[in-house]
Every structure is written in structure tokens, then in C-alpha cells.
Coordinates of C-alpha atoms in Angstrom, one line a residue:
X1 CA 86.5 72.1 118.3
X2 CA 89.1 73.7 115.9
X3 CA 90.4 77.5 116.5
X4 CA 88.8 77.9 113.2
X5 CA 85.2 76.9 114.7
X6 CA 86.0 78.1 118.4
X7 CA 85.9 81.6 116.3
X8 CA 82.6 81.3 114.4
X9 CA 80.8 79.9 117.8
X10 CA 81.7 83.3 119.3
X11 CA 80.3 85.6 116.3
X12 CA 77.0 83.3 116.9
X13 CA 77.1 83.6 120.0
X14 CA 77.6 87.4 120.2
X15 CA 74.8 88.0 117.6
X16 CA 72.7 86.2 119.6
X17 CA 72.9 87.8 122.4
X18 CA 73.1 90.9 121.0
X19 CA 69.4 90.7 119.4
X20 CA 67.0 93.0 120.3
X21 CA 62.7 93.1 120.4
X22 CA 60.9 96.1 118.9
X23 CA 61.2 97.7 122.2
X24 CA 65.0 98.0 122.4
X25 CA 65.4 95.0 124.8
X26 CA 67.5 92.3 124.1
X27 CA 66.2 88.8 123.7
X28 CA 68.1 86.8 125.7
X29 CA 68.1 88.7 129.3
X30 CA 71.4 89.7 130.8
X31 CA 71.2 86.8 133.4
X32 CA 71.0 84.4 130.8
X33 CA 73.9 85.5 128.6
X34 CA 76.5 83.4 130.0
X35 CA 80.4 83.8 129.6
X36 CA 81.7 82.2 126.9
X37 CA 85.3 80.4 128.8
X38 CA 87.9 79.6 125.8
X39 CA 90.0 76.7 127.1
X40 CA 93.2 75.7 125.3
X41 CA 96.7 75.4 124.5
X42 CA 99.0 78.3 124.7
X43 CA 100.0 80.1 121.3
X44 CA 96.8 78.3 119.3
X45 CA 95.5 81.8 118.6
X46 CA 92.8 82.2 121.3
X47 CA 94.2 86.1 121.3
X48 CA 93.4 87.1 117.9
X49 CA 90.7 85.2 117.1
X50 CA 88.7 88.0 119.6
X51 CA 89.4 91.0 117.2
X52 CA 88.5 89.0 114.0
X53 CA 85.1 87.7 115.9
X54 CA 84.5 92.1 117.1
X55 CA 85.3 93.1 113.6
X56 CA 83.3 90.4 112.0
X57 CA 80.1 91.5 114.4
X58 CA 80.9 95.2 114.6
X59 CA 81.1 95.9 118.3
X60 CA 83.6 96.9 120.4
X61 CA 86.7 94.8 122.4
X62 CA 88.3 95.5 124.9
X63 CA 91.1 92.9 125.9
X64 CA 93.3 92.6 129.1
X65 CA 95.5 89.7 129.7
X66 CA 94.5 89.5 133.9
X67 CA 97.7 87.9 135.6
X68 CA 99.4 91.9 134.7
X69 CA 96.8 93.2 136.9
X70 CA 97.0 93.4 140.9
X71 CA 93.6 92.9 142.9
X72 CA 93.2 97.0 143.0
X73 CA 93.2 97.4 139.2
X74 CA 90.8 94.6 138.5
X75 CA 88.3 95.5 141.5
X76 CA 89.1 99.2 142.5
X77 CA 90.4 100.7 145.4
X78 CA 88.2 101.1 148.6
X79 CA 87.3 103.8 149.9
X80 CA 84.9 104.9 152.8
X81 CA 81.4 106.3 153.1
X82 CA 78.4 106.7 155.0
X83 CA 75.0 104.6 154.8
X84 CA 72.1 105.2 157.0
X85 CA 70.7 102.0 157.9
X86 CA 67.3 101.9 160.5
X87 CA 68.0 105.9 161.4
X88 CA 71.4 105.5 162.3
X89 CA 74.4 106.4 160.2
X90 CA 77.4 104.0 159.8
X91 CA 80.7 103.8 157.8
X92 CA 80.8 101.0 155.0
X93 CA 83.6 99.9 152.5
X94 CA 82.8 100.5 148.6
X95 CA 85.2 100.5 145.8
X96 CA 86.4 102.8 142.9
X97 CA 85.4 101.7 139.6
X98 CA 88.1 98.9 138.6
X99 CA 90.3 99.8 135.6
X100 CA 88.7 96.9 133.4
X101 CA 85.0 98.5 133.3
X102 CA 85.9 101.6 133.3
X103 CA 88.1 100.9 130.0
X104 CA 84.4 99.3 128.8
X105 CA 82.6 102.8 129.2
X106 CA 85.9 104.4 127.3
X107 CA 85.4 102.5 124.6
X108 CA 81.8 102.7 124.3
X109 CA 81.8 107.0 124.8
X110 CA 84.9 107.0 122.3
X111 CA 83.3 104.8 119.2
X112 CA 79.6 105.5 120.0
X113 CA 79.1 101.9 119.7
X114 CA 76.9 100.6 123.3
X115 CA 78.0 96.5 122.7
X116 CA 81.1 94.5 122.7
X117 CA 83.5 92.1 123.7
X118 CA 85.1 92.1 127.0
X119 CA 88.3 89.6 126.7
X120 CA 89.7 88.3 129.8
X121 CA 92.9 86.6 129.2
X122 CA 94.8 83.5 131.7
X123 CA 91.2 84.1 133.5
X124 CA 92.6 80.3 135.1
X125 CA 96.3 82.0 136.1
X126 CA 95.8 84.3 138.8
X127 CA 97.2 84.6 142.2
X128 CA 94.9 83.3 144.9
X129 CA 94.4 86.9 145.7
X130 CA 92.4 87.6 142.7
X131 CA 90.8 84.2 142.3
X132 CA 87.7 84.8 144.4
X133 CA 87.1 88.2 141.9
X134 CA 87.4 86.2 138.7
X135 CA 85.0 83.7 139.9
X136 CA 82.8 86.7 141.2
X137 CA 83.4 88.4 137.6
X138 CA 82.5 84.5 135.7
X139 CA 79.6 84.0 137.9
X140 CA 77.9 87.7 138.2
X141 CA 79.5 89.8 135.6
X142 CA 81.1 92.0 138.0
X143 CA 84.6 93.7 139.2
X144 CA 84.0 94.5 142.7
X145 CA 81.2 96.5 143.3
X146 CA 80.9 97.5 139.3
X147 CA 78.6 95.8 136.9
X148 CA 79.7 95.5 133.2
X149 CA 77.1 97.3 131.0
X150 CA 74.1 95.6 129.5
X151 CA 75.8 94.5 125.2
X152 CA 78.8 93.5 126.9
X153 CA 79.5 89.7 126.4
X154 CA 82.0 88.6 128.6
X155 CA 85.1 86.1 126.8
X156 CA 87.9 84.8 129.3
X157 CA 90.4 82.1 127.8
X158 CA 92.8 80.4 130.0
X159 CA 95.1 77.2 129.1
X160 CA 95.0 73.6 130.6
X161 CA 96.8 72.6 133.9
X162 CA 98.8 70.1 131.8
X163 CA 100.1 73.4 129.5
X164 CA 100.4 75.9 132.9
X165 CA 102.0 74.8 136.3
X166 CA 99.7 77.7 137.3
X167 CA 96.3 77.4 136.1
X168 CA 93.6 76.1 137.6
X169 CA 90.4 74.3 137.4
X170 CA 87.2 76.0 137.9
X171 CA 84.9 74.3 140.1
X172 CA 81.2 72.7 139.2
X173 CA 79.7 76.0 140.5
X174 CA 81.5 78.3 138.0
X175 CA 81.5 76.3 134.6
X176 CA 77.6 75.8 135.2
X177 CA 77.6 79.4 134.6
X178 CA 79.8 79.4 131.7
X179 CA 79.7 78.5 128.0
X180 CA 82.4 76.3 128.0
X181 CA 84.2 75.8 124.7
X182 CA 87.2 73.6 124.3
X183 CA 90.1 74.2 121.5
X184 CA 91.9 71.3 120.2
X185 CA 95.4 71.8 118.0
X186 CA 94.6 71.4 114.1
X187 CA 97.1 71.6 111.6
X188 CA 94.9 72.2 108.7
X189 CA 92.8 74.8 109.7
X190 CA 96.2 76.3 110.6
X191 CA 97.7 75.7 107.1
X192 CA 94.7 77.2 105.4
X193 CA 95.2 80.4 107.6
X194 CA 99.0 80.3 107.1
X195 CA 98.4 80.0 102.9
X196 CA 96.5 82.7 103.2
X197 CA 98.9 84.8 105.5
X198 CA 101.9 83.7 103.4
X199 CA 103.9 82.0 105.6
X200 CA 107.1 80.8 104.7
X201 CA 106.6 77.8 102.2
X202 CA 109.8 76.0 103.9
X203 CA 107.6 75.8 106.9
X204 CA 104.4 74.7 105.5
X205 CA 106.1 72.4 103.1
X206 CA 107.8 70.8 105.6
X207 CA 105.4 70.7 108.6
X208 CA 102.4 69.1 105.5
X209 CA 105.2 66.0 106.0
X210 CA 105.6 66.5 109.6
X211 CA 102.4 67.3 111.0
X212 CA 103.2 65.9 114.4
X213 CA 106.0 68.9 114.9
X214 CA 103.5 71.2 114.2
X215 CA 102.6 71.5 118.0
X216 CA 104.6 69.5 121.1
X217 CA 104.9 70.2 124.5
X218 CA 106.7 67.5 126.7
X219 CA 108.2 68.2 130.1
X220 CA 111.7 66.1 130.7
X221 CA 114.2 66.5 133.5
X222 CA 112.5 69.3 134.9
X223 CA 112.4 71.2 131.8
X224 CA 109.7 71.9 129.3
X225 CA 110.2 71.6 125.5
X226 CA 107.6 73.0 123.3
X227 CA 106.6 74.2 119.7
X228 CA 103.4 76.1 119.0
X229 CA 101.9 77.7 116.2
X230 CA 102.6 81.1 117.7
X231 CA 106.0 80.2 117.3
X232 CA 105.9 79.1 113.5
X233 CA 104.4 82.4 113.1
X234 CA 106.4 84.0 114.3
X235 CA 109.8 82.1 113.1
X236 CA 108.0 82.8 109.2
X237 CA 108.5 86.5 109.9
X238 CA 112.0 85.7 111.1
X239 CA 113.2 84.1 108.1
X240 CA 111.7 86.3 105.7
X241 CA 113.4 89.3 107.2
X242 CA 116.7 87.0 107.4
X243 CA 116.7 86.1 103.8
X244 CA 116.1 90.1 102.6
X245 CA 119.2 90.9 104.5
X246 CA 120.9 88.2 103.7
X247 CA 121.6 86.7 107.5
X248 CA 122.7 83.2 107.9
X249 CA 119.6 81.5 109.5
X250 CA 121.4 79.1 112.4
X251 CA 120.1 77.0 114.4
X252 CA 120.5 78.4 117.6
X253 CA 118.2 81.6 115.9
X254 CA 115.6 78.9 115.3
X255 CA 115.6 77.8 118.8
X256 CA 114.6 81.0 120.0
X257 CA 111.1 80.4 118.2
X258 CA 111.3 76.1 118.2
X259 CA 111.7 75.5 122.0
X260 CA 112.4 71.6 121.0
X261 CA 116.2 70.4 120.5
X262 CA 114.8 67.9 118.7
X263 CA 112.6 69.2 116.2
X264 CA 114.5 72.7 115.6
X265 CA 117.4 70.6 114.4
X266 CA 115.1 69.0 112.4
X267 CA 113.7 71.6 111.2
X268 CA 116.9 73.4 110.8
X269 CA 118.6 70.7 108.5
X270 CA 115.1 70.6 106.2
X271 CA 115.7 74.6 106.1
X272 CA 119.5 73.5 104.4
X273 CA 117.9 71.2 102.2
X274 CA 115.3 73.7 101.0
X275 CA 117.4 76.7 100.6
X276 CA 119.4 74.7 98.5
X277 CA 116.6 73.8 96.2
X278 CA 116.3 77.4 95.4
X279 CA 119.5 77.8 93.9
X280 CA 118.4 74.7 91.7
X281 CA 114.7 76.1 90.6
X282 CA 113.7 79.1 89.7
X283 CA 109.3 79.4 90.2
X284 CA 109.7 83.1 89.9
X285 CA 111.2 83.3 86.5
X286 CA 109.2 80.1 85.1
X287 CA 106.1 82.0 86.6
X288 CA 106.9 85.7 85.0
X289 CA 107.7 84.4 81.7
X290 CA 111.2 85.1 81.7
X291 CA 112.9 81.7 81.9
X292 CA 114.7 80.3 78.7
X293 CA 113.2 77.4 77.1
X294 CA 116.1 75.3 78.3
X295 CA 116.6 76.7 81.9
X296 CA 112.4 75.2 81.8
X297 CA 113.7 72.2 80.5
X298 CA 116.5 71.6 83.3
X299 CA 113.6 72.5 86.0
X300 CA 111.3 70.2 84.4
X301 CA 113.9 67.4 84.4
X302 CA 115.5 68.0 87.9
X303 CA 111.9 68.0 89.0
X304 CA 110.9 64.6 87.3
X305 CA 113.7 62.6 88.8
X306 CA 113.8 64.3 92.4
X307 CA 112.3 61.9 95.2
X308 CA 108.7 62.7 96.6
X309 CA 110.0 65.0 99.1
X310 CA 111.8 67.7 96.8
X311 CA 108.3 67.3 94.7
X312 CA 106.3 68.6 97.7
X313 CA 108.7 71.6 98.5
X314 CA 109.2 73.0 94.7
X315 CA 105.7 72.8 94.0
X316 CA 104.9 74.4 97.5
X317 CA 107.6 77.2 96.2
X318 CA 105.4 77.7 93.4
X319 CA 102.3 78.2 95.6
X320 CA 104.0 80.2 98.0
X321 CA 104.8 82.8 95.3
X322 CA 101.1 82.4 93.3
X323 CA 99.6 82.5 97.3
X324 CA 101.7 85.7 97.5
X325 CA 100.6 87.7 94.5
X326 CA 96.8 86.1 94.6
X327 CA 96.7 87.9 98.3
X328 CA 98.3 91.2 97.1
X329 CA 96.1 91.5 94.5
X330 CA 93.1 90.9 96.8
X331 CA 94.6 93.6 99.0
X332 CA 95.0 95.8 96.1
X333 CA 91.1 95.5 94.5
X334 CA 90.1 95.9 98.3
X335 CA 92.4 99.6 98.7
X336 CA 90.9 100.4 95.1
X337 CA 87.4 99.7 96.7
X338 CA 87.7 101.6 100.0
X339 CA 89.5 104.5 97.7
X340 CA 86.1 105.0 95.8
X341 CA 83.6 104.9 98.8
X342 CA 86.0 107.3 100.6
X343 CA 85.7 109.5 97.5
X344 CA 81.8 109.4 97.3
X345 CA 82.4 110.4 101.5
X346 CA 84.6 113.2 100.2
X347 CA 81.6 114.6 97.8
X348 CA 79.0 114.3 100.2
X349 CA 81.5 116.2 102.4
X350 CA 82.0 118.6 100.3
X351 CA 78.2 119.3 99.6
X352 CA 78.3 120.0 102.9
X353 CA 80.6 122.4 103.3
X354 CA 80.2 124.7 100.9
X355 CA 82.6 127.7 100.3
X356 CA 85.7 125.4 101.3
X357 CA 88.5 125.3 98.7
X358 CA 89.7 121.5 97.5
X359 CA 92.5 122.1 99.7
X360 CA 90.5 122.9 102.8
X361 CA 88.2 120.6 101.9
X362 CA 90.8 117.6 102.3
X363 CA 92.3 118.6 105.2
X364 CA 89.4 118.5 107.4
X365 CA 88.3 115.5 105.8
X366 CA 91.1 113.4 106.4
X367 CA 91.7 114.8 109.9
X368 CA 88.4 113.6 110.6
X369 CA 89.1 110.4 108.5
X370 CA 92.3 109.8 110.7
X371 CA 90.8 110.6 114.0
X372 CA 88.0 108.2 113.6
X373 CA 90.9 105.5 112.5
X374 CA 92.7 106.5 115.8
X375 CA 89.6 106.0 118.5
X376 CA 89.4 102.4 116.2
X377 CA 93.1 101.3 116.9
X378 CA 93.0 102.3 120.5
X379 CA 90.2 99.6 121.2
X380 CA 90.9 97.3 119.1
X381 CA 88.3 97.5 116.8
X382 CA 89.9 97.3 113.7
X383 CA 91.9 94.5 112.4
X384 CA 95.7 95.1 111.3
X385 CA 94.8 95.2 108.2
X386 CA 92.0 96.9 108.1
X387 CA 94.0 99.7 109.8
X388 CA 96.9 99.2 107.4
X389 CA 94.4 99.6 104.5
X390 CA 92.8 102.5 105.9
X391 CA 96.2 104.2 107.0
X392 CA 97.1 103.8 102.8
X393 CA 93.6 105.7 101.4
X394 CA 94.6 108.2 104.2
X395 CA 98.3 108.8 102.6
X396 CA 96.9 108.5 99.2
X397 CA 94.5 111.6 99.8
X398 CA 96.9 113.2 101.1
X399 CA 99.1 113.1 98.5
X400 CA 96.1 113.7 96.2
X401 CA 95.9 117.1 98.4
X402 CA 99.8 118.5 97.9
X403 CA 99.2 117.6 94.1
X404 CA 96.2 119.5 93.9
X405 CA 98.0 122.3 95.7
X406 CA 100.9 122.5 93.8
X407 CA 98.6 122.5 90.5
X408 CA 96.9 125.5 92.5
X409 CA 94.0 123.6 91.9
X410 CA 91.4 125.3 94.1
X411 CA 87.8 124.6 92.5
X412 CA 86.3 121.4 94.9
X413 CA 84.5 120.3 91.5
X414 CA 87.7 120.1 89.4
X415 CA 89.7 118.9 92.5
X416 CA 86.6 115.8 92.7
X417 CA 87.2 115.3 88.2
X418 CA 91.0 115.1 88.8
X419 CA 90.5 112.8 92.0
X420 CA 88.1 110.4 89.9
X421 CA 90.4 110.2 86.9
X422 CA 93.4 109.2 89.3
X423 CA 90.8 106.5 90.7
X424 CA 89.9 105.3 86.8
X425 CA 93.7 105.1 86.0
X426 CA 94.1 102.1 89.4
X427 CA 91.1 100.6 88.6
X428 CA 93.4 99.9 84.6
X429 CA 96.5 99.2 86.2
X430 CA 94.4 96.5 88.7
X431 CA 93.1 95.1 85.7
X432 CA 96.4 94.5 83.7
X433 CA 97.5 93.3 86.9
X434 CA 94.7 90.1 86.6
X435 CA 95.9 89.7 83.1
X436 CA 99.4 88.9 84.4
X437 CA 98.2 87.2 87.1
X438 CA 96.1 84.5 85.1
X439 CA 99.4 84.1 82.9
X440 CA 101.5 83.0 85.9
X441 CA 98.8 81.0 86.8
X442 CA 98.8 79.0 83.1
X443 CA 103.3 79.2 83.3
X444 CA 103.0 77.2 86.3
X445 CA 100.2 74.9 85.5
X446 CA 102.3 74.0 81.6
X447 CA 105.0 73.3 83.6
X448 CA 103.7 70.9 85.9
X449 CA 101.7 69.0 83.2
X450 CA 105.1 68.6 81.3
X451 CA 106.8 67.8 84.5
X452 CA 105.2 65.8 86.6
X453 CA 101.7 64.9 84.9
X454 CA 98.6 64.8 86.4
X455 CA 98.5 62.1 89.2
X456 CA 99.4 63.1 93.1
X457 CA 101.7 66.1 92.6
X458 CA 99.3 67.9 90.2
X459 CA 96.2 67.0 92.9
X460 CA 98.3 68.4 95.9
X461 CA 99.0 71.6 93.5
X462 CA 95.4 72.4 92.3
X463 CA 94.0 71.0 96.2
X464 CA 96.2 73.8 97.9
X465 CA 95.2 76.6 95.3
X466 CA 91.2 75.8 96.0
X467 CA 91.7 75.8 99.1
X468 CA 93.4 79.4 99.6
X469 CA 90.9 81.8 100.1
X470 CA 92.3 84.5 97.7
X471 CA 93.4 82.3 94.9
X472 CA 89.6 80.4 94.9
X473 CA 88.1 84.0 95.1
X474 CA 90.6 85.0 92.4
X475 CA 90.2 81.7 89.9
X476 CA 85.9 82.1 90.5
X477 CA 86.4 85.7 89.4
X478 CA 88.5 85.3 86.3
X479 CA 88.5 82.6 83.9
X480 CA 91.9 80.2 83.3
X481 CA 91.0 77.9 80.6
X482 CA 94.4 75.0 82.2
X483 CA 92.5 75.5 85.7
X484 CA 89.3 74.6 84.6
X485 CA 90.5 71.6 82.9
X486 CA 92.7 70.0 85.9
X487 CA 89.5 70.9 88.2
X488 CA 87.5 68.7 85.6
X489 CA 90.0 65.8 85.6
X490 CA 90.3 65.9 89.3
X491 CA 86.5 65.8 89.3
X492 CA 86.5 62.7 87.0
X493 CA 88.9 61.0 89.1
X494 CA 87.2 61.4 92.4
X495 CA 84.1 60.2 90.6
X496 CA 86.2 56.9 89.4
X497 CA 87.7 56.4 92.9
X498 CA 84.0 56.9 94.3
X499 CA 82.5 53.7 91.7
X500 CA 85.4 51.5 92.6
X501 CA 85.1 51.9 96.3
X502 CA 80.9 51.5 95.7
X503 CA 82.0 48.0 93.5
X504 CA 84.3 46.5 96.0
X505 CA 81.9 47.2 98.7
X506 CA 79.4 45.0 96.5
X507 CA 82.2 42.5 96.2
X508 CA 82.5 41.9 99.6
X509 CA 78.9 41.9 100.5

């Protein structure tokens, strides 16, 4: 399966086991709750798929990558005490509580929450000191002489012995205790995640042509060339930064994220070729209105004679910048959101402390806020950003309070009116923002129906919008006449393709 399903089979899988009768015991007994084992490729995203699947269930995670960890952190360290055995007293071995379970009862004492996740990382690339205690921890849910607690569903992930000189294979014994779930590389779950994340539209333009570059691993002469997604990621971060300082991108800096000779030259000659396009196009200004009729018309013409290729890439610069703004604005209604429950938190606060002045008020509050934000981050319970999100409502409260001081505002209920009207004067701007955003998204469909037409171009252009999470959530929310229309002729021409496959079948009965 897909990273994209490997995800949503843990969330089941932790719900599951997580149910509970009328009596507080969970369905599914401990022994029966095996260990879900993630096998894949390195740099797929086996890592952060754990923190979306704890947010997503809302337990707790606690995640250690095992080959950093000697045999005394992961089982304890032995100590010595007495046992009477038949009436006669003898000296047995037992073992401090292993740094891995007792990071479980941490978490569960610092968030108050009694289930989670337990992520085992390179569970397959130990030393063969610590390989008889993963298979003990696989097959019996222990570290040493320390259970983990009852709500704790056990994840480890390990690579392939094709990916890993050092990993192993578990035997028959250990994966028939196991919930085994393979991961398979595929590019377009990842370019749905990257359209989403805003990755750099050089790279998704040009992997959508080169989809077998997207992720290689050969081994030749004794070396091993590879390219994962991990390192696209992370290159789209690079080049970003690169381009707001204005750094030559080389291509020895893209080798240090494309570990291929072969395809970072490739890719570094497409980067050449797309960085030059920029200089000939301008998507921003076509988008924000503020292109001259005949700087459109030289677009419009470039664009109608350029070969396939240059198609794809402008038309993926276009998306990259819609992608862009849809997700900021989908950031910014979900801060506007979180700023309005927070403020009902800070009423029902302040009903509660009675006697407080606004100032006071706040500061409590938000230490409280921050603290509960800190205990989150520290075990990973929290996405980035989620934490990013909450780290903004924190600052904007707290600039709420030093405005409200320097007004010598002290009342809490005029403090709450002035607090609501700051909230009512977002909630306008958010909404002119829409406006805009519809606008850009009309610009850019005008100018690919004067362009390029409807046909291939204008189906790759409205297939990658529907398919971004924000923009579909964005288009379903607010009406754009153009949209609608392409969606219908796209609809009509499925439906023709649909009766002519249907006749020829007929045909050739």
C-alpha cells in the first residue's frame, strides 16, 4: 500500500484497539493487539506519518529511532535483589525501568491522556546485541523486565535489506505476531501532499514528466546512488530560501539533496530551463490584475507556440502560486477560528476568576495557554502546524494584552468588547481576502482559455486544482462562475470519451 493508505490503516487500527465496553475494558484484549511493523523504503515518510495518525486519533506518541540507543537504555540497567524462593533467600538479577517506557509514563502523567503511540524506528537495524530485546519487545510488548502500559499500541518501521546493508529479516515466529504492512513508493499520493505543502513547482513540474526520478536507489562500483522523496523535500526548502537571497543554485548544492549524478544533472539543467521561463512570464502579475493588456498578450502568445514541455511548467507556475495563496488562506480562516474559541476560553476564564483585572486576567491565561502548548510539543502530540498556529493566537493575545494596558484598559468586560471587535475586524479583512482570491482564480482561468483553449493543458490545470485539498475546499466554499463551467465541460467530455469507448467495445464484439 501507498504512504497515504499505510497512514489511514494505523488511525483504524489504533481506534480499534483503543475501544472500550461499558466497563472501561478495551475490546480487543492486550494479547490480541498486535504491533503494527511498517516496512519500507527510506525517506518515504514512515516518520511523520506517526504524528499525523496521534493527532488525527488524539493520543499520545512517543517516538525513538532505536539504533541511537545501547542495550542499557532500551532494557534498563541491572541491578541486584533478594527473592525468597521455598524458605530460602537468594540473589536474582532485575532491571531498571528502560528509558523507552519510562518516556511512555512521562507522557501519559504530563498530557493526562492514558493511550498512545509508541514508535519504534529501524526496529530491523540493531546491533545483534539488542536484537534478542526487539524481538522480546515485538513479540511480548516488553523492554526488559517492563511491560508497556495497557492503550499503548506499539508501531516499529524498519527498511528492506535491499535499501539497508544492515537490516534484517524477522523470522516466521516474530511477523506472526505482527501486523505487517508493506509501503510501496507512489508519486501521486506524493504530488497531492506536495501541492498541498507548496513545494517548489520546478520540482513537481518536472518530476509529473519524470516520474521515474522521483525515487532511485541503485548500488554501482561499490557505491550507492539514490533519490528519495525526503530529499525533494527537502531540496524545495533549499531552493526557495536560495531564490529569496538570491544564491546561485549549482549543481553540486543539488547533489547534496539528489545523491544521483545522473538525475541531479538532469534535474539541474531542467532548473536552467525553468528559471529562465520566469523571466519570460509573469503568473503573479496576470493573476493580481496588474499586467498590461499587451504584456497578457505576449504571455498568451509565447505560451501558444511553446512546445508541450514549457506548457506543463507555466501552467504549474500558475498553480504553484494559486496552491500558495489557496493554503494561506486556509491557514488564515483556521487562526481566525482557533482565535474565537480561545476567546470564548478567555470569558469562561474570566467568569471564573472574578476580581482579576483584563491585564491579570491574560496573563495567567496565556501562561496556562502556553504551558499546555509546551507539555504538547515535548511529546509530540501536536503537529507543526498545529503548534505554529497555536504559537500565533498566543502572540496575538498577547499583544491584545500590552494594547489593553497601554489604553489602561482595566474593566475584564470592556477588555472582552474591545477583544471581540478586533476579532470582527479579521473575520472582514478574511473575507476581502476570498474576494481577491476568487479574482485570481477567474485572471488565470481567462487566460488560459485565450491561450491555450480547452483541450489537455486546460484538463491538467483544472485536474491539479481539484485535486489540492485547499483549493477544492476553497472552490466548494465560494462560488467562481469560469470554474464551474470548465468543471462542466470536463464532465461532458469524460461522458463523450466514456460512449465512444462503450461503441467500439460493441464494434468489436
Amino acid at each position: 500500500m501507498n504512504i497515504q493508505e499505510a497512514k489511514d490503516e494505523i488511525i483504524h487500527t489504533v481506534k480499534i484497539y483503543t475501544r472500550k465496553n461499558d466497563k472501561g475494558q478495551y475490546l480487543i484484549p492486550t494479547v490480541h493487539q498486535r504491533p503494527i511493523l511498517l516496512i519500507g523504503p527510506p525517506g518515504i515518510g514512515k516518520t511523520a506519518i506517526m504524528r499525523q495518525a496521534a493527532e488525527a486519533c488524539g493520543v499520545g506518541l512517543v517516538a525513538y529511532t532505536i539504533t541511537h540507543h545501547t542495550r542499557q537504555s532500551a532494557v534498563g540497567l541491572p541491578i541486584v535483589s533478594t527473592r525468597n524462593y521455598g524458605g530460602r533467600e537468594v540473589s536474582v538479577t532485575e532491571y531498571t525501568m528502560s528509558e523507552i517506557v519510562a518516556s511512555v509514563y512521562e507522557c501519559i502523567e504530563q498530557t493526562g491522556n492514558p493511550e498512545g503511540i509508541l514508535f519504534i524506528d529501524e526496529i530491523n537495524c540493531v546491533s545483534e546485541t539488542l536484537t534478542p530485546t526487539m524481538l522480546q519487545f515485538l513479540q511480548n510488548k516488553t523492554f526488559g523486565t517492563h511491560r508497556v502500559p495497557e492503550g499503548w499500541i506499539i508501531v516499529a518501521a524498519g527498511n528492506p535489506p535491499e535499501y539497508n546493508k544492515s537490516a534484517r529479516m524477522f523470522d516466521v515466529v516474530t511477523l506472526d505476531r505482527v501486523k505487517s504492512i508493506n509501503i510501496e513508493v507512489d508519486f501521486p499520493v506524493w504530488k497531492r501532499y506536495a501541492s498541498q505543502m507548496g513545494m517548489h513547482s520546478a520540482i513537481i513540474s518536472y518530476l509529473s514528466s519524470k516520474t521515474q526520478n522521483f525515487y532511485y536507489i541503485e548500488e554501482a562500483r561499490g557505491d550507492r546512488d539514490f533519490v528519495t522523496a525526503r530529499g525533494w523535500d527537502d531540496l524545495s526548502v533549499l531552493l526557495k530560501a536560495y531564490e529569496e537571497e538570491e544564491i546561485p543554485v549549482t549543481l553540486p548544492v543539488i547533489r547534496e539533496y539528489i545523491h544521483s549524478d545522473r538525475i541531479a544533472s538532469d534535474f539541474a539543467a531542467y532548473y536552467r530551463m525553468f528559471t529562465g521561463y520566469k523571466k519570460e512570464y509573469a503568473p503573479q502579475k496576470i493573476l493580481q490584475g496588474s499586467a498590461t493588456g499587451e504584456e497578457i498578450l505576449r504571455q498568451q502568445k509565447l505560451l501558444v507556440q511553446a512546445l508541450p514541455d514549457e506548457q506543463y511548467s507555466i501552467l504549474q507556475m500558475f498553480l504553484s502560486e494559486l496552491h500558495g495563496l489557496f493554503g494561506r488562506h486556509q491557514e488564515a480562516e483556521m487562526l481566525q477560528k482557533r482565535k474565537q474559541e480561545v476567546f470564548l476560553q478567555i470569558r469562561s476564564f474570566g467568569e471564573r476568576q472574578k476580581g482579576l483585572a483584563a491585564e491579570q486576567l491574560l496573563v495567567r491565561f496565556l501562561e496556562q495557554f502556553d504551558n499546555a502548548l509546551k507539555i504538547k510539543d515535548e511529546h509530540q502530540i501536536i503537529s507543526e502546524a498545529d503548534r505554529k498556529r497555536e504559537e500565533a493566537v498566543s502572540r496575538f493575545y498577547a499583544d491584545c494584552m500590552y494594547e489593553l494596558k497601554g489604553e489602561r484598559v482595566t474593566d475584564p468586560e470592556l477588555a472582552g468588547d474591545r477583544l471581540e471587535k478586533k476579532l470582527s475586524e479579521a473575520e472582514a479583512a478574511g473575507e476581502r481576502n476570498a474576494r481577491e482570491l476568487l479574482s485570481m482564480v477567474d485572471r488565470a482561468l481567462q487566460f488560459l482559455e485565450e491561450s491555450v483553449g480547452e483541450g489537455e493543458m486546460m484538463g491538467y490545470f483544472m485536474t491539479s486544482l481539484s485535486q489540492n485539498p485547499s483549493a477544492a475546499r476553497f472552490l466548494g466554499n465560494h462560488y467562481c462562475q469560469r470554474f464551474v463551467a470548465h468543471l462542466g465541460l470536463m464532465a461532458a467530455v469524460d461522458e463523450e470519451a466514456e460512449l465512444k469507448r462503450q461503441i467500439e467495445e460493441y464494434r468489436n464484439q
